[in-house]
mmCIF file with all atom_site columns, C-alpha atoms and ligand atoms in Angstrom:
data_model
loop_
_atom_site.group_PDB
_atom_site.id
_atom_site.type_symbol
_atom_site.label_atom_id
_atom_site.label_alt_id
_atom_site.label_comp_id
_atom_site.label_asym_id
_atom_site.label_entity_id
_atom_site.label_seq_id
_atom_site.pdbx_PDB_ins_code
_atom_site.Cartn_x
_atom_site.Cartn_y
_atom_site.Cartn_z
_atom_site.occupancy
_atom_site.B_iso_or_equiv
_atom_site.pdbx_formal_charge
_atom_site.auth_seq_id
_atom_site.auth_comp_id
_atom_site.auth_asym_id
_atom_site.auth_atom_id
_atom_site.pdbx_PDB_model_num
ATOM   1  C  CA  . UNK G 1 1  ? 1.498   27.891 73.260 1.00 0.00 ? 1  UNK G CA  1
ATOM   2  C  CA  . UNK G 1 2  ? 4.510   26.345 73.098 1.00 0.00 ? 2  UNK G CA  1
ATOM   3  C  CA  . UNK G 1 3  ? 7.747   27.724 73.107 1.00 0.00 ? 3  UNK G CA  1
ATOM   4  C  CA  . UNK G 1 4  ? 10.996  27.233 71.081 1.00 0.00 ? 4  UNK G CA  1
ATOM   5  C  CA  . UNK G 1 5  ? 12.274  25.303 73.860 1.00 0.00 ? 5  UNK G CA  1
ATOM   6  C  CA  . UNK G 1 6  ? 10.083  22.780 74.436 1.00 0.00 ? 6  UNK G CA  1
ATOM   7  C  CA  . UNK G 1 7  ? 9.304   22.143 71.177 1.00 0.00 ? 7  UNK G CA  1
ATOM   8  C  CA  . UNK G 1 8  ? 13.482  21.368 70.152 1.00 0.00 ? 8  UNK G CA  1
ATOM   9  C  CA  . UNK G 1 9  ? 13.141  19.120 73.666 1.00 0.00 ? 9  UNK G CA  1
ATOM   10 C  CA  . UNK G 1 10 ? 9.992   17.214 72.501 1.00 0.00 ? 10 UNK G CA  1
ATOM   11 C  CA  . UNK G 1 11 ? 11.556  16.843 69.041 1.00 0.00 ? 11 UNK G CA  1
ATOM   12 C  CA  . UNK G 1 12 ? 14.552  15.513 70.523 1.00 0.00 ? 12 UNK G CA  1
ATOM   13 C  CA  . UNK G 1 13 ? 13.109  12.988 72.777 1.00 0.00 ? 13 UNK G CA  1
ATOM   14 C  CA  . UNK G 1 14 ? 11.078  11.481 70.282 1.00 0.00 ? 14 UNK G CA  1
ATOM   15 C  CA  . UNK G 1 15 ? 13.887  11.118 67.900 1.00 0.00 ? 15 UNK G CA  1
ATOM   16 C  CA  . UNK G 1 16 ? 15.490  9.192  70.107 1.00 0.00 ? 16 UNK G CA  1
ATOM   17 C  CA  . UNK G 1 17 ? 18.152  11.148 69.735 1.00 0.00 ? 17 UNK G CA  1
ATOM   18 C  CA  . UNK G 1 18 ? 18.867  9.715  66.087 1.00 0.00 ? 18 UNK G CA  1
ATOM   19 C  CA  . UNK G 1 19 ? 18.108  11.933 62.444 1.00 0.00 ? 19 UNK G CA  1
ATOM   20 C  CA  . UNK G 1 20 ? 15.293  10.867 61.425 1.00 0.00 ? 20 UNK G CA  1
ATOM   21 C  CA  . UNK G 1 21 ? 16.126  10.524 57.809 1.00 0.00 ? 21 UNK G CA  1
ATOM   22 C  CA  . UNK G 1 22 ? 19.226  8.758  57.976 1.00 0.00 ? 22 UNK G CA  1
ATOM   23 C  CA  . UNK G 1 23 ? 19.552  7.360  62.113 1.00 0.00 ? 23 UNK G CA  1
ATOM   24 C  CA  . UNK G 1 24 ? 22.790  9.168  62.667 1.00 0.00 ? 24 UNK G CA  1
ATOM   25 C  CA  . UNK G 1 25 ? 23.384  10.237 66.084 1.00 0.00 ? 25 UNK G CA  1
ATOM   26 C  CA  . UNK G 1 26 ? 22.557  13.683 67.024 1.00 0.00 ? 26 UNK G CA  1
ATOM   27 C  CA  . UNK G 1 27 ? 24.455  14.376 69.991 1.00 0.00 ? 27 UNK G CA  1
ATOM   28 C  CA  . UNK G 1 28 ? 27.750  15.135 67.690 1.00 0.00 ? 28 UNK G CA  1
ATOM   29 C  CA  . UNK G 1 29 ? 26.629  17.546 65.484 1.00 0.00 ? 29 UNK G CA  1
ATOM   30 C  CA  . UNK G 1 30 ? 24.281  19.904 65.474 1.00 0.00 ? 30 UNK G CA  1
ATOM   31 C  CA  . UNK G 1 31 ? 20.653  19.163 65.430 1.00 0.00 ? 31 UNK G CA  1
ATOM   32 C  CA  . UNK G 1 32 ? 18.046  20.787 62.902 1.00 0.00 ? 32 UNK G CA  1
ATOM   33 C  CA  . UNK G 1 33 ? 14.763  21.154 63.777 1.00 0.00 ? 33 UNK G CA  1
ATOM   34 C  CA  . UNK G 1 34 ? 12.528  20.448 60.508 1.00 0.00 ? 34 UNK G CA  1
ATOM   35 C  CA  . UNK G 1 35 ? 9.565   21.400 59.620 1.00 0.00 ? 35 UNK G CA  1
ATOM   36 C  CA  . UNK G 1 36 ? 7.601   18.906 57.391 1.00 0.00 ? 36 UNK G CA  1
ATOM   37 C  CA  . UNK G 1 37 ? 5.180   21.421 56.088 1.00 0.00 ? 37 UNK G CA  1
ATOM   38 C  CA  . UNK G 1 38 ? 7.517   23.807 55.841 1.00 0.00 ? 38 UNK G CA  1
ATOM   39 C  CA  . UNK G 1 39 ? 7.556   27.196 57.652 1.00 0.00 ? 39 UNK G CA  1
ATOM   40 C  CA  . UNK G 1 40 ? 6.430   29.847 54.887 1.00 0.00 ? 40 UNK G CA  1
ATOM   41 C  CA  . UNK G 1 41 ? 4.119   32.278 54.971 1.00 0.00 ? 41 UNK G CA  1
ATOM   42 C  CA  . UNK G 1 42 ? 1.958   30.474 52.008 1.00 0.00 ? 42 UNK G CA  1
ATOM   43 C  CA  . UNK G 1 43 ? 2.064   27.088 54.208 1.00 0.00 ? 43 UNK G CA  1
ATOM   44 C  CA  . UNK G 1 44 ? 0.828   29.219 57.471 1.00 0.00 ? 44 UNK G CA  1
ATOM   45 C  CA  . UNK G 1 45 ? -1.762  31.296 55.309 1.00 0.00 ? 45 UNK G CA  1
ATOM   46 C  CA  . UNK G 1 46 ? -2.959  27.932 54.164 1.00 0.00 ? 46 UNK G CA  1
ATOM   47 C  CA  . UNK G 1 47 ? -2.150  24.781 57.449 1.00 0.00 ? 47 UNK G CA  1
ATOM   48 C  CA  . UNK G 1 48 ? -2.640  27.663 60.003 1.00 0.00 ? 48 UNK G CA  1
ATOM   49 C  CA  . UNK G 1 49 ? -0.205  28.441 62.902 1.00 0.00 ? 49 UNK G CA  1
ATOM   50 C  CA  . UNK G 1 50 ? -1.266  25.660 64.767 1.00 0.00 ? 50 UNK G CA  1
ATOM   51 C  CA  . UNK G 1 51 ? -0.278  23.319 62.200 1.00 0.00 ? 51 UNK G CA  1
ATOM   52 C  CA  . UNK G 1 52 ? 2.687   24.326 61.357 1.00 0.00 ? 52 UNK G CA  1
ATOM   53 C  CA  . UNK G 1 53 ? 3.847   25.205 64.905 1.00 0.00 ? 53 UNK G CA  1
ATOM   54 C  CA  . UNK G 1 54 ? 2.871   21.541 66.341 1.00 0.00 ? 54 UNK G CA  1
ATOM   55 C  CA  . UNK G 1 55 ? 5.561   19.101 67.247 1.00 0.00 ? 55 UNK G CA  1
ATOM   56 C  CA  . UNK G 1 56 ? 3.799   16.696 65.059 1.00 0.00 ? 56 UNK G CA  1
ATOM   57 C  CA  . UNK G 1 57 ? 5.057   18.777 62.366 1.00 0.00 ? 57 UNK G CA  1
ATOM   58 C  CA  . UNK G 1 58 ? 8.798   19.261 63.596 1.00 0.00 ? 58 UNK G CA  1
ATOM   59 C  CA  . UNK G 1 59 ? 11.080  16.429 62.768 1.00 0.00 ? 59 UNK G CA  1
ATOM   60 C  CA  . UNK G 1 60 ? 14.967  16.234 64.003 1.00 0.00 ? 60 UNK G CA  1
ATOM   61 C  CA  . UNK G 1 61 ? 17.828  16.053 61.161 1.00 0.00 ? 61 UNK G CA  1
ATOM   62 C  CA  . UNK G 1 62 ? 21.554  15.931 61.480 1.00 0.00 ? 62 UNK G CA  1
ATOM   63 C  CA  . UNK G 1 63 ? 22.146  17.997 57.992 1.00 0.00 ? 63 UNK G CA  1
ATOM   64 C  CA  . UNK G 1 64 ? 20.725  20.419 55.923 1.00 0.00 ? 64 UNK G CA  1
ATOM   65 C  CA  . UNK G 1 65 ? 20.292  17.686 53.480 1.00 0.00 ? 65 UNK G CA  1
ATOM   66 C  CA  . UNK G 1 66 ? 18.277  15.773 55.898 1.00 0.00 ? 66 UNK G CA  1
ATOM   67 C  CA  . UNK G 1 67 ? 16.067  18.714 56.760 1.00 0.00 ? 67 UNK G CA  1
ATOM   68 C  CA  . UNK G 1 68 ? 15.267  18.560 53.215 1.00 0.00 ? 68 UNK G CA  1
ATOM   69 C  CA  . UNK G 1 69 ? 14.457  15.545 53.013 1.00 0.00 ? 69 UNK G CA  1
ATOM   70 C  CA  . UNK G 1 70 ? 11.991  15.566 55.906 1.00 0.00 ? 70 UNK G CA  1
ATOM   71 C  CA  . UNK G 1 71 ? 9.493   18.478 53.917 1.00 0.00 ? 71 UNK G CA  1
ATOM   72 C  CA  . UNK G 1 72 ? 6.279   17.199 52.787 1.00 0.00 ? 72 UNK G CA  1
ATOM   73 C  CA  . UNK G 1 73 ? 5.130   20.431 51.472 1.00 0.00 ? 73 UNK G CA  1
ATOM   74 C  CA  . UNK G 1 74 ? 4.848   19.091 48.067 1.00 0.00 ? 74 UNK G CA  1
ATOM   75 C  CA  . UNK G 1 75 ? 3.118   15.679 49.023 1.00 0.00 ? 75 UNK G CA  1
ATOM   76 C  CA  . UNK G 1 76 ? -0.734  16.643 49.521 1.00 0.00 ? 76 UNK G CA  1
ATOM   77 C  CA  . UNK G 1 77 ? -1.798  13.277 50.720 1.00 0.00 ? 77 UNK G CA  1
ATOM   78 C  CA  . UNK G 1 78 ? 1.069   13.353 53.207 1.00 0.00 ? 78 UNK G CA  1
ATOM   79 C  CA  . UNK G 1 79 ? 0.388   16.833 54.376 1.00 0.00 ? 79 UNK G CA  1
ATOM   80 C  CA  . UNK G 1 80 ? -3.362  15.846 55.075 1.00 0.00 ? 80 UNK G CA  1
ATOM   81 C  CA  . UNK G 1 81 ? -2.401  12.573 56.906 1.00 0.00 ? 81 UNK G CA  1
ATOM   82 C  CA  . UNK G 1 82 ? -0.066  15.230 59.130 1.00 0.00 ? 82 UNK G CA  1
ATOM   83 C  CA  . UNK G 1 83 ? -2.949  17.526 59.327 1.00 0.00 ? 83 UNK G CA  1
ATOM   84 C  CA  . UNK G 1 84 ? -5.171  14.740 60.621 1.00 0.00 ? 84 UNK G CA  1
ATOM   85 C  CA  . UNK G 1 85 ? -2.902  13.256 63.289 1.00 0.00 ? 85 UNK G CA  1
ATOM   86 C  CA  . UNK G 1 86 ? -2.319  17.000 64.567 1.00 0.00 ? 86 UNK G CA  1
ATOM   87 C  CA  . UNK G 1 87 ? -6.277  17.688 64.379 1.00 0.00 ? 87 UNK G CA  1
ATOM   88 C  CA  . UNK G 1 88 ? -6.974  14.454 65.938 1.00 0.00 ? 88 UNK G CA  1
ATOM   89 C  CA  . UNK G 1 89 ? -4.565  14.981 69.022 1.00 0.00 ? 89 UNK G CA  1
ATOM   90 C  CA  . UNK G 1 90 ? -5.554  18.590 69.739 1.00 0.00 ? 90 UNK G CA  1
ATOM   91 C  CA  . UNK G 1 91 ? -9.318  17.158 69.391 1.00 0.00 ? 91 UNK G CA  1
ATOM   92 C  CA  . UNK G 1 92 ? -8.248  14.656 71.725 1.00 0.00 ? 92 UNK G CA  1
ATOM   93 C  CA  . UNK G 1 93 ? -7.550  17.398 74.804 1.00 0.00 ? 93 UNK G CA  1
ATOM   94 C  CA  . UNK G 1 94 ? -11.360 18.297 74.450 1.00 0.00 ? 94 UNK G CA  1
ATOM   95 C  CA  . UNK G 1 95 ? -12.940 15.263 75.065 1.00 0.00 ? 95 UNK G CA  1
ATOM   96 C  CA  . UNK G 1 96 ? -14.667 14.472 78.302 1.00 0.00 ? 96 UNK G CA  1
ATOM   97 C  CA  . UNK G 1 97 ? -14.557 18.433 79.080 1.00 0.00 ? 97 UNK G CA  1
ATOM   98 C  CA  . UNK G 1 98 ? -18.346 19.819 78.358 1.00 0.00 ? 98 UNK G CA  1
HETATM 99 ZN ZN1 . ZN  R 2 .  ? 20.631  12.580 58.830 1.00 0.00 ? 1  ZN  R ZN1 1
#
């Protein structure tokens, strides 16, 4: 699993270091990790911990109002593109292994 840590440290290196909504730097203020499936228990019941937990699905904002803007929850098609990538990369770690 991974942990808080390295998940806020993945997010931030492939920001860049920028918001991802609006390319501000994020070395000023302070960063928000985002969820774009956002964390609730009706999006876990329904993505699964994996899903929702993967650094796919963590984006980095400079603002609240950036965070928001980041959530896909209410986008299905973009929520099953997400789940797809994340599916596909985890599948990924399998191959060549039997
Ligand atoms: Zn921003």
């Amino acid at each position: 699993m991974i942990d808080e840590k390295d998940q806020r440290r993945y997010a931030l290196a492939i920001s860049g270091g920028v918001c991802e909504v609006c390319g501000a730097p994020l070395r000023d203020g302070q960063p928000q990790g985002a969820h774009r499936i956002g964390n609730t228990q009706a999006n876990r019941a329904k993505y699964g911990d994996m899903v929702i937990d993967h650094p796919f699905n963590i984006g980095y904002t400079c603002s609240l109002n950036c965070n928001a803007a980041l959530d896909i929850s209410k986008n299905p098609a973009a929520c099953i593109q997400l789940c797809k990538r994340i599916y596909t990369r985890e599948a990924s770690k399998y191959e060549g292994k039997k």
